[in-house]
JSON list of C-alpha atoms in Angstrom, two decimals:
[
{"chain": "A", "resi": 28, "resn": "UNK", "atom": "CA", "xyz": [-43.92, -53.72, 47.80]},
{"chain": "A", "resi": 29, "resn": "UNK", "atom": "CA", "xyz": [-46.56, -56.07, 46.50]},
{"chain": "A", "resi": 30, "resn": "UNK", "atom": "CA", "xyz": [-46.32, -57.88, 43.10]},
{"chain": "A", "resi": 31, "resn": "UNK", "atom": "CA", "xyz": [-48.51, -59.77, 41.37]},
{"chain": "A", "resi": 32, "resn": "UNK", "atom": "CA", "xyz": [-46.91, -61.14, 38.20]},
{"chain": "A", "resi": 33, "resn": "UNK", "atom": "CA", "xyz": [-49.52, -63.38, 35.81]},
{"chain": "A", "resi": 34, "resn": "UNK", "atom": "CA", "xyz": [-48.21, -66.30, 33.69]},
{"chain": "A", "resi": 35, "resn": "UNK", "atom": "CA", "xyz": [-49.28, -68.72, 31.33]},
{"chain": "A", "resi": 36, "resn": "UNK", "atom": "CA", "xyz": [-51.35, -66.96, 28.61]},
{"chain": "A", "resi": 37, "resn": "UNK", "atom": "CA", "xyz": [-51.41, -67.47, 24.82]},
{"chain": "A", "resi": 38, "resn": "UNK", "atom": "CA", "xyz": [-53.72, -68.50, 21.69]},
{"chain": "A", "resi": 39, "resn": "UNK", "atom": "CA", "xyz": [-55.12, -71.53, 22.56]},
{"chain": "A", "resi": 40, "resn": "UNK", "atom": "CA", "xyz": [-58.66, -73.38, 20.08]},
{"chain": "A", "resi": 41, "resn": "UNK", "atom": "CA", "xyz": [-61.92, -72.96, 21.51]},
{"chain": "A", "resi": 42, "resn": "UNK", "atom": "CA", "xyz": [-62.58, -76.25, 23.61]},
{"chain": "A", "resi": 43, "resn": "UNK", "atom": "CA", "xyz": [-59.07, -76.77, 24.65]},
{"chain": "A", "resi": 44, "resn": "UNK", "atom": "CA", "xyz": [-57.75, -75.65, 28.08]},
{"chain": "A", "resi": 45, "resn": "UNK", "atom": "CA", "xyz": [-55.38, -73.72, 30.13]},
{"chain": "A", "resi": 46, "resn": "UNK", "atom": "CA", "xyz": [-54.06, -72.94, 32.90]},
{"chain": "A", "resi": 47, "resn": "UNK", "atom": "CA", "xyz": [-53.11, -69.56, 34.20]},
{"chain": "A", "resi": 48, "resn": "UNK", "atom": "CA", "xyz": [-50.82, -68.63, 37.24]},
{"chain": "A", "resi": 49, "resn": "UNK", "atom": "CA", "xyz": [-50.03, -65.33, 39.56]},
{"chain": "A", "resi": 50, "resn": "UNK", "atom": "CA", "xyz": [-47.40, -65.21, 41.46]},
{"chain": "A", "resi": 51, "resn": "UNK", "atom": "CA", "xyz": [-47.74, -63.60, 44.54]},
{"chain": "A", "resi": 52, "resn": "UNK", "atom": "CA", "xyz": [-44.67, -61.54, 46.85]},
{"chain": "A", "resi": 53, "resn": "UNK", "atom": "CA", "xyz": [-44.84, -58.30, 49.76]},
{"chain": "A", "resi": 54, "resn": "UNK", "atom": "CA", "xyz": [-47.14, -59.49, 51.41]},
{"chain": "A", "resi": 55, "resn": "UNK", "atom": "CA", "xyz": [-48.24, -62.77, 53.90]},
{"chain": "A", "resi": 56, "resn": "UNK", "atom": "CA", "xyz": [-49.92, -64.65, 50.72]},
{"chain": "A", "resi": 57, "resn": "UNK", "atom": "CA", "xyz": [-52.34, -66.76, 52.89]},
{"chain": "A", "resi": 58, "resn": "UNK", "atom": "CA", "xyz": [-53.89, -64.14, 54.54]},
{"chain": "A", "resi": 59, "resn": "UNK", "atom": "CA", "xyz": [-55.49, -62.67, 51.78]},
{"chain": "A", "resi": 60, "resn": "UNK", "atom": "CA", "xyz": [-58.26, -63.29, 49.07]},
{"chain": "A", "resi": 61, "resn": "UNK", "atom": "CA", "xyz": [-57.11, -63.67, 45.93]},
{"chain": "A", "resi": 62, "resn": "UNK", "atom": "CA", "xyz": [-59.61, -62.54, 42.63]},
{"chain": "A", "resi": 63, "resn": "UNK", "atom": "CA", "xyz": [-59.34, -63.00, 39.00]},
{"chain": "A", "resi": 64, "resn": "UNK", "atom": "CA", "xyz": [-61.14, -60.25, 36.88]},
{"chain": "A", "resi": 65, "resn": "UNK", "atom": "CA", "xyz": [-61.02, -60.15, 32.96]},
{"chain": "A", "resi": 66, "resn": "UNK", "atom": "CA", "xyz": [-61.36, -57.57, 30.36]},
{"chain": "A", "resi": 67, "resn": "UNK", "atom": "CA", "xyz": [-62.28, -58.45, 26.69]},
{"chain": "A", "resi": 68, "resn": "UNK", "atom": "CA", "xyz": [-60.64, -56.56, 24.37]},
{"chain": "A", "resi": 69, "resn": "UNK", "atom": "CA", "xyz": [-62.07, -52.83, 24.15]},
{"chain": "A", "resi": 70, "resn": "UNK", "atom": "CA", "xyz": [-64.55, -53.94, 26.80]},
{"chain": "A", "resi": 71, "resn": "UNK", "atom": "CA", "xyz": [-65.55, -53.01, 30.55]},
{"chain": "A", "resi": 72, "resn": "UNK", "atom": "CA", "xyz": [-64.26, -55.45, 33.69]},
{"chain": "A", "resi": 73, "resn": "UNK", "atom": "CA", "xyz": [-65.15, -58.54, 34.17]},
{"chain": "A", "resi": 74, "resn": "UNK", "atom": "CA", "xyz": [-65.25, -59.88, 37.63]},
{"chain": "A", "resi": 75, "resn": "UNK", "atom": "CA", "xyz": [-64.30, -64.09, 37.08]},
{"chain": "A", "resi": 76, "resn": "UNK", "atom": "CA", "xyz": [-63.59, -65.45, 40.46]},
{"chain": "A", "resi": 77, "resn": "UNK", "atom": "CA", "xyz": [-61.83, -65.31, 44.08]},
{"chain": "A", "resi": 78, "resn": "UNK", "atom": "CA", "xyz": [-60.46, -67.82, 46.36]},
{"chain": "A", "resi": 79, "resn": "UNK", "atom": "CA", "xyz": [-60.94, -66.82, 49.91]},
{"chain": "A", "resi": 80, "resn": "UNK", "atom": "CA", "xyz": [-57.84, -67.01, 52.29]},
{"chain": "A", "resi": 81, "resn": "UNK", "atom": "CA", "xyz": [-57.38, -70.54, 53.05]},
{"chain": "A", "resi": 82, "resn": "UNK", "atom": "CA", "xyz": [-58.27, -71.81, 49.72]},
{"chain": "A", "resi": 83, "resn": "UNK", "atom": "CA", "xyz": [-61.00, -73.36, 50.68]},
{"chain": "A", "resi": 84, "resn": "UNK", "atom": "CA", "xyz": [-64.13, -70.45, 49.88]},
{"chain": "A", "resi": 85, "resn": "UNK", "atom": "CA", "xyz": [-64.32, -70.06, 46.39]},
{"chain": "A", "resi": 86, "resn": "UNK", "atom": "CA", "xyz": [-67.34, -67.97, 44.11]},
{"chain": "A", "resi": 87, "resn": "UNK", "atom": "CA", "xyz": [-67.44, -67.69, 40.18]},
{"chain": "A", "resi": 88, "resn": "UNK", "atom": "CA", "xyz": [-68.86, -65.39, 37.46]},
{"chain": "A", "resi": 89, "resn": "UNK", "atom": "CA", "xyz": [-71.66, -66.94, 35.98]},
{"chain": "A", "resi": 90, "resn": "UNK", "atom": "CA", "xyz": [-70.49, -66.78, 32.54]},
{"chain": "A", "resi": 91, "resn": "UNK", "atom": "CA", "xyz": [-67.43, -68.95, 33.73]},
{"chain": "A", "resi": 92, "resn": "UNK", "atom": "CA", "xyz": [-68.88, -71.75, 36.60]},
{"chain": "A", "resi": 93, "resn": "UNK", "atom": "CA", "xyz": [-68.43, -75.05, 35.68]},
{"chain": "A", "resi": 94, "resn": "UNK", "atom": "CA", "xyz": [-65.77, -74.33, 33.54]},
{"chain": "A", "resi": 95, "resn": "UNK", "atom": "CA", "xyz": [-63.06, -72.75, 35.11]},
{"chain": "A", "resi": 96, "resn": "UNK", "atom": "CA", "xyz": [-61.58, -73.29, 38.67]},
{"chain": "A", "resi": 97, "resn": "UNK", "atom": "CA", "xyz": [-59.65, -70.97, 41.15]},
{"chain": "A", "resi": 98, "resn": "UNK", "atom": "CA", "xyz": [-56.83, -72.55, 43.53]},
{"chain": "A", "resi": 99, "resn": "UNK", "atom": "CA", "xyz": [-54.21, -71.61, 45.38]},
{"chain": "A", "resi": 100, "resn": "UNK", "atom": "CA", "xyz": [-50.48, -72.90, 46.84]},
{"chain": "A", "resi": 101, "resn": "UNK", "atom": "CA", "xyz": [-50.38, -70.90, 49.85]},
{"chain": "A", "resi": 102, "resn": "UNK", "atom": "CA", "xyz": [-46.88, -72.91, 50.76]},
{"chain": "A", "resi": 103, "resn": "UNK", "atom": "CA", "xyz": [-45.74, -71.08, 47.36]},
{"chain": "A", "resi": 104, "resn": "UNK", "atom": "CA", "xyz": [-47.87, -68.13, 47.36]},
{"chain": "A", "resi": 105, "resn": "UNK", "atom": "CA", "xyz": [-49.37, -69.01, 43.88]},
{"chain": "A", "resi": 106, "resn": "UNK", "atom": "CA", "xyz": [-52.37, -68.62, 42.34]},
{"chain": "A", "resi": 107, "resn": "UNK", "atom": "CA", "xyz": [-54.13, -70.78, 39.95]},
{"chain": "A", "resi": 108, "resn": "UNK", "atom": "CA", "xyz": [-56.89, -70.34, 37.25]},
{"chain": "A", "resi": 109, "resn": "UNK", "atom": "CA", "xyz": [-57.70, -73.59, 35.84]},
{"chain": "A", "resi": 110, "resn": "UNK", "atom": "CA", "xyz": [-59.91, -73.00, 32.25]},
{"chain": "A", "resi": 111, "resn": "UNK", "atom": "CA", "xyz": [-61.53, -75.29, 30.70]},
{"chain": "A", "resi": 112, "resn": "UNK", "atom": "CA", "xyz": [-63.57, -75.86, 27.84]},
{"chain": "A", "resi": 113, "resn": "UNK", "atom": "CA", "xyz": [-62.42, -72.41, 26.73]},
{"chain": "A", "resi": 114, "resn": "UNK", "atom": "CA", "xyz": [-65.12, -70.22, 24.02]},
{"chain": "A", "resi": 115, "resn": "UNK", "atom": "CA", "xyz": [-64.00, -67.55, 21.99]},
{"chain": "A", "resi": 116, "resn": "UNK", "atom": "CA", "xyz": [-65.83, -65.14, 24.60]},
{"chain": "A", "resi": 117, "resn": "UNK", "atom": "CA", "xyz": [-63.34, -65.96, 26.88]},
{"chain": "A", "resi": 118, "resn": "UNK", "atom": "CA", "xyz": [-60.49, -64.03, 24.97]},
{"chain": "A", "resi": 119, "resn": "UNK", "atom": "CA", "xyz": [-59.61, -61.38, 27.51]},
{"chain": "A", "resi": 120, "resn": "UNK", "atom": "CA", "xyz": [-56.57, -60.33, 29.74]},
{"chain": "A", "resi": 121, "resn": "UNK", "atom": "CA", "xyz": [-57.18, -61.54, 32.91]},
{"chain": "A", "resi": 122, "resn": "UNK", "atom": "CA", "xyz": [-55.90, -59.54, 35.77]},
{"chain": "A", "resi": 123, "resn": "UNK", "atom": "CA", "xyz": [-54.70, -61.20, 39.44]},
{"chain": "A", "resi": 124, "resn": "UNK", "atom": "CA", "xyz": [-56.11, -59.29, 41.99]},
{"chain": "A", "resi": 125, "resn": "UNK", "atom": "CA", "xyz": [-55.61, -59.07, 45.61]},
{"chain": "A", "resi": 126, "resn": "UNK", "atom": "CA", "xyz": [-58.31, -58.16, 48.79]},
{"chain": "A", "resi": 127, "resn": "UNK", "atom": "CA", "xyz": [-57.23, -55.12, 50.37]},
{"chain": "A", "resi": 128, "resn": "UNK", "atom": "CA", "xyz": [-57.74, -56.48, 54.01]},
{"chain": "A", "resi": 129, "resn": "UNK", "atom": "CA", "xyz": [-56.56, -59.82, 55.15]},
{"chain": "A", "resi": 130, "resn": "UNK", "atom": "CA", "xyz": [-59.69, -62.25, 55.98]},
{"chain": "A", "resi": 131, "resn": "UNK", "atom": "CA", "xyz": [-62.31, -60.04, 54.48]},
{"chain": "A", "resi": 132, "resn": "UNK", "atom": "CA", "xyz": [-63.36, -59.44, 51.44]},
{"chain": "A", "resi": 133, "resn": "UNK", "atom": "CA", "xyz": [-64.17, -55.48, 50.61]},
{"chain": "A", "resi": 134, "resn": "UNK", "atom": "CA", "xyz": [-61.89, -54.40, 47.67]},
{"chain": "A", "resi": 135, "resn": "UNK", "atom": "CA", "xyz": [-59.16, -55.38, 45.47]},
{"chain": "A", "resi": 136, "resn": "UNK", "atom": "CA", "xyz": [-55.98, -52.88, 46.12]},
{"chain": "A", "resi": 137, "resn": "UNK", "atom": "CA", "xyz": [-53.40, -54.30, 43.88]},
{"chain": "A", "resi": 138, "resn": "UNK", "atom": "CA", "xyz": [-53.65, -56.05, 40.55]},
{"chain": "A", "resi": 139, "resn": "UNK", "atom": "CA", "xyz": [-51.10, -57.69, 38.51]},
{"chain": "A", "resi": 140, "resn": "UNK", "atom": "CA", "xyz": [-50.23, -56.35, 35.03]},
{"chain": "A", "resi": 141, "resn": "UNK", "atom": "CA", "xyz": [-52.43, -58.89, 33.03]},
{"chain": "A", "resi": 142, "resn": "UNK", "atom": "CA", "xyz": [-52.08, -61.81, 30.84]},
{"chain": "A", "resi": 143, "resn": "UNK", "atom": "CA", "xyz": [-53.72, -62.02, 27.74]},
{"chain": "A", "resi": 144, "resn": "UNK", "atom": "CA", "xyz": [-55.49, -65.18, 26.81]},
{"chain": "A", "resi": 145, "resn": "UNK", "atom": "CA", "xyz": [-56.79, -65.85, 22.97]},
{"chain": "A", "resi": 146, "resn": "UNK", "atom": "CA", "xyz": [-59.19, -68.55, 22.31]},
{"chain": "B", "resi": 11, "resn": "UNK", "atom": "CA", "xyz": [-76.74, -60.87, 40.03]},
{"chain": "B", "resi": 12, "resn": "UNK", "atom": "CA", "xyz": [-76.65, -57.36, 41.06]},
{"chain": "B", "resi": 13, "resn": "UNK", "atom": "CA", "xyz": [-76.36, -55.05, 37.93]},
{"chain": "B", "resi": 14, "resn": "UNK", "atom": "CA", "xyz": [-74.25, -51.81, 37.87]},
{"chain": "B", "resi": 15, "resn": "UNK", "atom": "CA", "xyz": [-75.73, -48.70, 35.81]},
{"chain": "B", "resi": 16, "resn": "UNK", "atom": "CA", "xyz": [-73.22, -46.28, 35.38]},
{"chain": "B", "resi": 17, "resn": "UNK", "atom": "CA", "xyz": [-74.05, -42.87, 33.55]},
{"chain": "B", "resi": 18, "resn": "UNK", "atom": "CA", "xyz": [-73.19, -40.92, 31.35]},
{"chain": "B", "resi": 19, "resn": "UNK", "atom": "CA", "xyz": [-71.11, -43.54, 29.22]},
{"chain": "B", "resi": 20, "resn": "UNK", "atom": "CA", "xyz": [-68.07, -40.57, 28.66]},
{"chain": "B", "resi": 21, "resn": "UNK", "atom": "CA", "xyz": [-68.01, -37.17, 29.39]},
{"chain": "B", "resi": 22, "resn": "UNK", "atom": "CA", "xyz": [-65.72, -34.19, 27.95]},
{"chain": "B", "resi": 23, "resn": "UNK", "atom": "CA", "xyz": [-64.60, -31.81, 30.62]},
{"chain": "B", "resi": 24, "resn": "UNK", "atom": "CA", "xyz": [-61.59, -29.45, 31.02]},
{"chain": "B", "resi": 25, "resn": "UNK", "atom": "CA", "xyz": [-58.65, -30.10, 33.49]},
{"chain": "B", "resi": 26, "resn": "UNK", "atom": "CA", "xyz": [-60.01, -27.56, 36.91]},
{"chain": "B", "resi": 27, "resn": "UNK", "atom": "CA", "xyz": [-63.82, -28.77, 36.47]},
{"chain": "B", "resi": 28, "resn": "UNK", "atom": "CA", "xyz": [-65.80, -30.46, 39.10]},
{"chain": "B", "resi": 29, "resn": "UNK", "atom": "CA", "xyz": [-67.29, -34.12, 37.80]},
{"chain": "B", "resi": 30, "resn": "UNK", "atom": "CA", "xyz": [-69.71, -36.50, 39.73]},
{"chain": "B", "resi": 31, "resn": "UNK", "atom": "CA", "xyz": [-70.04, -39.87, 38.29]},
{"chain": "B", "resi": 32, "resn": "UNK", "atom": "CA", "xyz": [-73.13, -42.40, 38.89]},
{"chain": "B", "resi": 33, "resn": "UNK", "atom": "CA", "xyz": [-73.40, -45.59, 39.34]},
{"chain": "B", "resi": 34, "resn": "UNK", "atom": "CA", "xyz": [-76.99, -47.23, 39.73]},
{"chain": "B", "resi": 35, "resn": "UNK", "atom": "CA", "xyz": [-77.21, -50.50, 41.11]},
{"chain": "B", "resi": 36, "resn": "UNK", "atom": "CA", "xyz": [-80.42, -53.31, 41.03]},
{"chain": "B", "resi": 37, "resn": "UNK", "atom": "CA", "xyz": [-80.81, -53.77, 44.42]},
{"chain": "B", "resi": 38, "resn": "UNK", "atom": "CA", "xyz": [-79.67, -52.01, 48.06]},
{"chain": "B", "resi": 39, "resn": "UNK", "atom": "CA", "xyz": [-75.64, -52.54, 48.24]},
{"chain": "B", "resi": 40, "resn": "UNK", "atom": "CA", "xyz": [-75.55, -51.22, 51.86]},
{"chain": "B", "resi": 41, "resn": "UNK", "atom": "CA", "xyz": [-72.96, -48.93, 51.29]},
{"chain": "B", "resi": 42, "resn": "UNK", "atom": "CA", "xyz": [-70.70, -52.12, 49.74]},
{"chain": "B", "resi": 43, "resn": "UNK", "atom": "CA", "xyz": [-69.34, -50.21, 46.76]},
{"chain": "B", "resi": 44, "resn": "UNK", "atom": "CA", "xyz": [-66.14, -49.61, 45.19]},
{"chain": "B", "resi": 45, "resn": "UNK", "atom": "CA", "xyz": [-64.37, -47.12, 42.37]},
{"chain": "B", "resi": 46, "resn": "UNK", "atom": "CA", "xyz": [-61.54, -48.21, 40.25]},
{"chain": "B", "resi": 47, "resn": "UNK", "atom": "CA", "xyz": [-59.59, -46.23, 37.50]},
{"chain": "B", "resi": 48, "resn": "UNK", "atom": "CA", "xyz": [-58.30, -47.75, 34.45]},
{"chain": "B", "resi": 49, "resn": "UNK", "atom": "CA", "xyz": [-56.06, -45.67, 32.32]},
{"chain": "B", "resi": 50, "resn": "UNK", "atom": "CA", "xyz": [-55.28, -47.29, 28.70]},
{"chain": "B", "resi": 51, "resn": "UNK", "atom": "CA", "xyz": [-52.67, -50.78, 28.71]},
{"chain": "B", "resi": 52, "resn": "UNK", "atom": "CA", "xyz": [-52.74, -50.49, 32.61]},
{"chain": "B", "resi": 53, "resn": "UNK", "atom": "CA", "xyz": [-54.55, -52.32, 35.40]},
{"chain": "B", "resi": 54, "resn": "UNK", "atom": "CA", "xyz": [-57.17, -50.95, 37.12]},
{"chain": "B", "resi": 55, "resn": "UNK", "atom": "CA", "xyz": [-56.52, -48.72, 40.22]},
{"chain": "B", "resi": 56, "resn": "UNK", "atom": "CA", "xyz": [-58.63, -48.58, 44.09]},
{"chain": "B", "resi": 57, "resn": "UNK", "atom": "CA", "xyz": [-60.08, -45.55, 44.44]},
{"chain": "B", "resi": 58, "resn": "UNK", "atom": "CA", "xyz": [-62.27, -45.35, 46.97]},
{"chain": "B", "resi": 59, "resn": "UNK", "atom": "CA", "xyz": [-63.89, -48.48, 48.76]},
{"chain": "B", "resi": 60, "resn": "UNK", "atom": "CA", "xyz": [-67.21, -48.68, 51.09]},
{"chain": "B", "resi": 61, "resn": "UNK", "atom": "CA", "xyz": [-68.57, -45.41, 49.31]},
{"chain": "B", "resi": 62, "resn": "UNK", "atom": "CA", "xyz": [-66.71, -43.04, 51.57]},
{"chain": "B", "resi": 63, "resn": "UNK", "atom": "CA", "xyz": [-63.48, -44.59, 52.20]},
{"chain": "B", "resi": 64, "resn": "UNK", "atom": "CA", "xyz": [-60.14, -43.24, 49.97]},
{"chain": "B", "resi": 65, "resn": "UNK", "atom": "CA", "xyz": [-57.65, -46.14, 49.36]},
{"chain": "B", "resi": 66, "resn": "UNK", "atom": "CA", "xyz": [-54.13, -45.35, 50.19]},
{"chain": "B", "resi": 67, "resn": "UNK", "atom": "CA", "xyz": [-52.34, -42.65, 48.39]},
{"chain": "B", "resi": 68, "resn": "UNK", "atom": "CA", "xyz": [-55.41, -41.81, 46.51]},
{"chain": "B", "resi": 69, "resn": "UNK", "atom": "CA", "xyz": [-55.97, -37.53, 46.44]},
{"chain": "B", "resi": 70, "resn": "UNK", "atom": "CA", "xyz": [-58.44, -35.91, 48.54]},
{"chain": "B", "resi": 71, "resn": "UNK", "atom": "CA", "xyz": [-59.83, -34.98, 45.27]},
{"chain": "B", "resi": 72, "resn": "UNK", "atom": "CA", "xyz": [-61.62, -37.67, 45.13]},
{"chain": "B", "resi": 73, "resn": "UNK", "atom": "CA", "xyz": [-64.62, -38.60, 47.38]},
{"chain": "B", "resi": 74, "resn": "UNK", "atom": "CA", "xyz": [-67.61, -40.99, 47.24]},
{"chain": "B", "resi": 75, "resn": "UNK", "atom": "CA", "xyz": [-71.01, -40.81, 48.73]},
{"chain": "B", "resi": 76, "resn": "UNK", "atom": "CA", "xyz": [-74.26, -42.49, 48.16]},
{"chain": "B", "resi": 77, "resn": "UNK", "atom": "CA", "xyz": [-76.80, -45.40, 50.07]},
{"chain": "B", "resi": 78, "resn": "UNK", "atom": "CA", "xyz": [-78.75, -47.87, 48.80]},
{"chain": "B", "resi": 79, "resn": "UNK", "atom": "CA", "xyz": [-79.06, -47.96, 44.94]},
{"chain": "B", "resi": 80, "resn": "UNK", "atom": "CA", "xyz": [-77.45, -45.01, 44.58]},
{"chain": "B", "resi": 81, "resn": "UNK", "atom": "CA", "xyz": [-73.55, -44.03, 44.42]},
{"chain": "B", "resi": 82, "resn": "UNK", "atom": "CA", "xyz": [-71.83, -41.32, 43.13]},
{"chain": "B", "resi": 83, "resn": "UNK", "atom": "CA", "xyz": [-67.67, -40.39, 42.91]},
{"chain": "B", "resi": 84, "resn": "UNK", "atom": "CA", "xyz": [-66.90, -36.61, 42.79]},
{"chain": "B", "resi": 85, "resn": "UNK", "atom": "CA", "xyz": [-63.49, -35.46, 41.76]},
{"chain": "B", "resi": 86, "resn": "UNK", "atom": "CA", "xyz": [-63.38, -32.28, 42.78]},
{"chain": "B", "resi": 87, "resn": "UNK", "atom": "CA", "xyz": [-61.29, -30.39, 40.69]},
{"chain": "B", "resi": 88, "resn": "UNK", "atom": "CA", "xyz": [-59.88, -32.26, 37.17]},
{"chain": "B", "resi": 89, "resn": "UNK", "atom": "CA", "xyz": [-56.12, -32.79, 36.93]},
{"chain": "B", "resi": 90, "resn": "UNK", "atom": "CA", "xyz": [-54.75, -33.58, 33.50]},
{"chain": "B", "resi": 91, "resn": "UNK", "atom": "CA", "xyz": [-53.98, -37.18, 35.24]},
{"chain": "B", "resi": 92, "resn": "UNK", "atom": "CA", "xyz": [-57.71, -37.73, 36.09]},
{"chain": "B", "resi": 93, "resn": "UNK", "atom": "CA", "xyz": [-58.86, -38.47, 32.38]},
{"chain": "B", "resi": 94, "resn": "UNK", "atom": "CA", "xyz": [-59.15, -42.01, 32.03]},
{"chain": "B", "resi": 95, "resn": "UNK", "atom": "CA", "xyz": [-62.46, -44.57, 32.99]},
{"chain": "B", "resi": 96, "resn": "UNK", "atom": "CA", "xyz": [-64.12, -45.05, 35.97]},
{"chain": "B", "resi": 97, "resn": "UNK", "atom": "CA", "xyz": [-65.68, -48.52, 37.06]},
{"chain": "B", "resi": 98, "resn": "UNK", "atom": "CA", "xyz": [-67.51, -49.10, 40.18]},
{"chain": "B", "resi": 99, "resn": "UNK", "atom": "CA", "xyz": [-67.79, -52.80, 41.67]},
{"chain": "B", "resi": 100, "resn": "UNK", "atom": "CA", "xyz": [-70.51, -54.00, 44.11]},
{"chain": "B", "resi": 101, "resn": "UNK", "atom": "CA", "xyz": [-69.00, -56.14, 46.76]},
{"chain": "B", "resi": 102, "resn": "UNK", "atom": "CA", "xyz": [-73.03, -57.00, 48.80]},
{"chain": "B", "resi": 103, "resn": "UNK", "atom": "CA", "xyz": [-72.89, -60.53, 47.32]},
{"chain": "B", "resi": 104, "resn": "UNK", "atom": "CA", "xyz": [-71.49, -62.88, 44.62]},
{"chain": "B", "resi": 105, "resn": "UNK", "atom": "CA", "xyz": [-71.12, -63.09, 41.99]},
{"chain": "B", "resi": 106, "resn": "UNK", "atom": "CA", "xyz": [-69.11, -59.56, 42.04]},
{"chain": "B", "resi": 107, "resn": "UNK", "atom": "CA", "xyz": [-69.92, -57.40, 39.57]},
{"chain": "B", "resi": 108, "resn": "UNK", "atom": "CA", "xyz": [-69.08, -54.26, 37.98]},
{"chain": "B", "resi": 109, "resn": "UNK", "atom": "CA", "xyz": [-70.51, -51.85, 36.35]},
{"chain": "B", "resi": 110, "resn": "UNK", "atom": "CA", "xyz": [-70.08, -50.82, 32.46]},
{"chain": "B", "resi": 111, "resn": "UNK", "atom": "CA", "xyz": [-67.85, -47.82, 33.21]},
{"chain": "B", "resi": 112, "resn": "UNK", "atom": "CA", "xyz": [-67.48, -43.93, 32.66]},
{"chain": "B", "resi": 113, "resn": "UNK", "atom": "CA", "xyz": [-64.75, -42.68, 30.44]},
{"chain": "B", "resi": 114, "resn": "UNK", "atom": "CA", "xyz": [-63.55, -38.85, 31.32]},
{"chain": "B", "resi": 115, "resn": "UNK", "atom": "CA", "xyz": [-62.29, -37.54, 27.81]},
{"chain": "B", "resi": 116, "resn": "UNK", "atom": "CA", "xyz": [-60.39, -34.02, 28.16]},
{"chain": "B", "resi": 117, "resn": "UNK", "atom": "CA", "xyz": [-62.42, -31.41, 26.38]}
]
């Protein structure tokens, strides 16, 4: 079955940086568009970014371009959110998200279980 | 960016009611809409995906219509299970975005 397992949250100052990863597993990783959406505490989704199939497509929220960056490892079947330059806004848990249909981007059918991040 | 309107904010029904949700959005989505529910501490769940479409495994309780600006999810009948909030996500362009939610509280 398909599991998305988030790593690398914590308490981190405002400024500073970090790096979050998802690791992917039941399904063929580089077929598939990979999102990140975040939700601040006691708040609505956040949609942050996505990383098409090949890595190579990427799109960001507005609140977060410039400042973070999506990647991926398909030899791995990682996932990468690089933040930077972090604001207390950004304290959220940020979900891993997966495209439901491999190549094309119309919904996200399974999510990881979160990671919380505290700037 | 497209903005999502969703109304009402919560609603208090009883387990056996019919609901319809709304969700509003700034600008024609072309039928490129999706419903999620989040229940508290988990992830969000697919619901239903281009309007119409149920995601796997999801009850025929639930169905989605709408065009344009204008989207609605119906639950036909309220299981105990169904109480929990309801996002809807445009997928037309990026940046993705979502809309503010509906919370189902039991009556």
């Amino acid at each position: 079955q398909v599991q998305l397992v988030e790593s690398g949250g914590g308490v981190v100052q405002p400024g500073r940086s970090l790096r979050l990863s998802c690791a992917a597993s039941g399904f063929n990783f580089p077929d598939f568009g990979m999102h990140w959406v975040r939700q601040a505490p006691g708040k609505g989704l956040e949609w942050v970014a996505v990383s098409a199939y090949d890595g190579i497509g990427t799109h960001y929220g507005d609140s977060v371009r410039g400042r973070f960056t999506v990647s991926r490892d398909n030899s791995k079947n990682l996932l990468y959110l690089e933040m930077n330059t972090l604001r207390l806004e950004d304290t959220a848990v940020y979900f891993c998200t997966k495209e439901r249909t491999p190549r094309v981007a119309t919904s996200n059918d399974a999510w990881g279980q979160g990671i919380l991040v505290t700037v | 960016e497209i903005v999502l309107t969703q109304s009402p904010a919560t609603l208090f029904l009883s387990p056996g009611e019919r609901v319809t949700l709304s969700c509003r959005t700034s600008q024609n989505i072309y039928n490129n809409l999706g419903w999620y529910q989040q229940k508290p501490g988990q992830a969000p769940r697919l619901l239903m995906y281009e309007t119409f479409n149920r995601a796997t495994g999801i009850s025929d309780r639930f169905s989605g219509s709408g065009s344009g600006t204008d989207y609605t999810l119906t639950i036909s009948s309220l299981d105990p299970e169904d109480f929990a909030v309801y996002y809807c996500q445009q997928r037309h362009e990026w940046p993705i975005t979502f809309g503010q939610g509906t919370r189902l509280e039991i009556k």
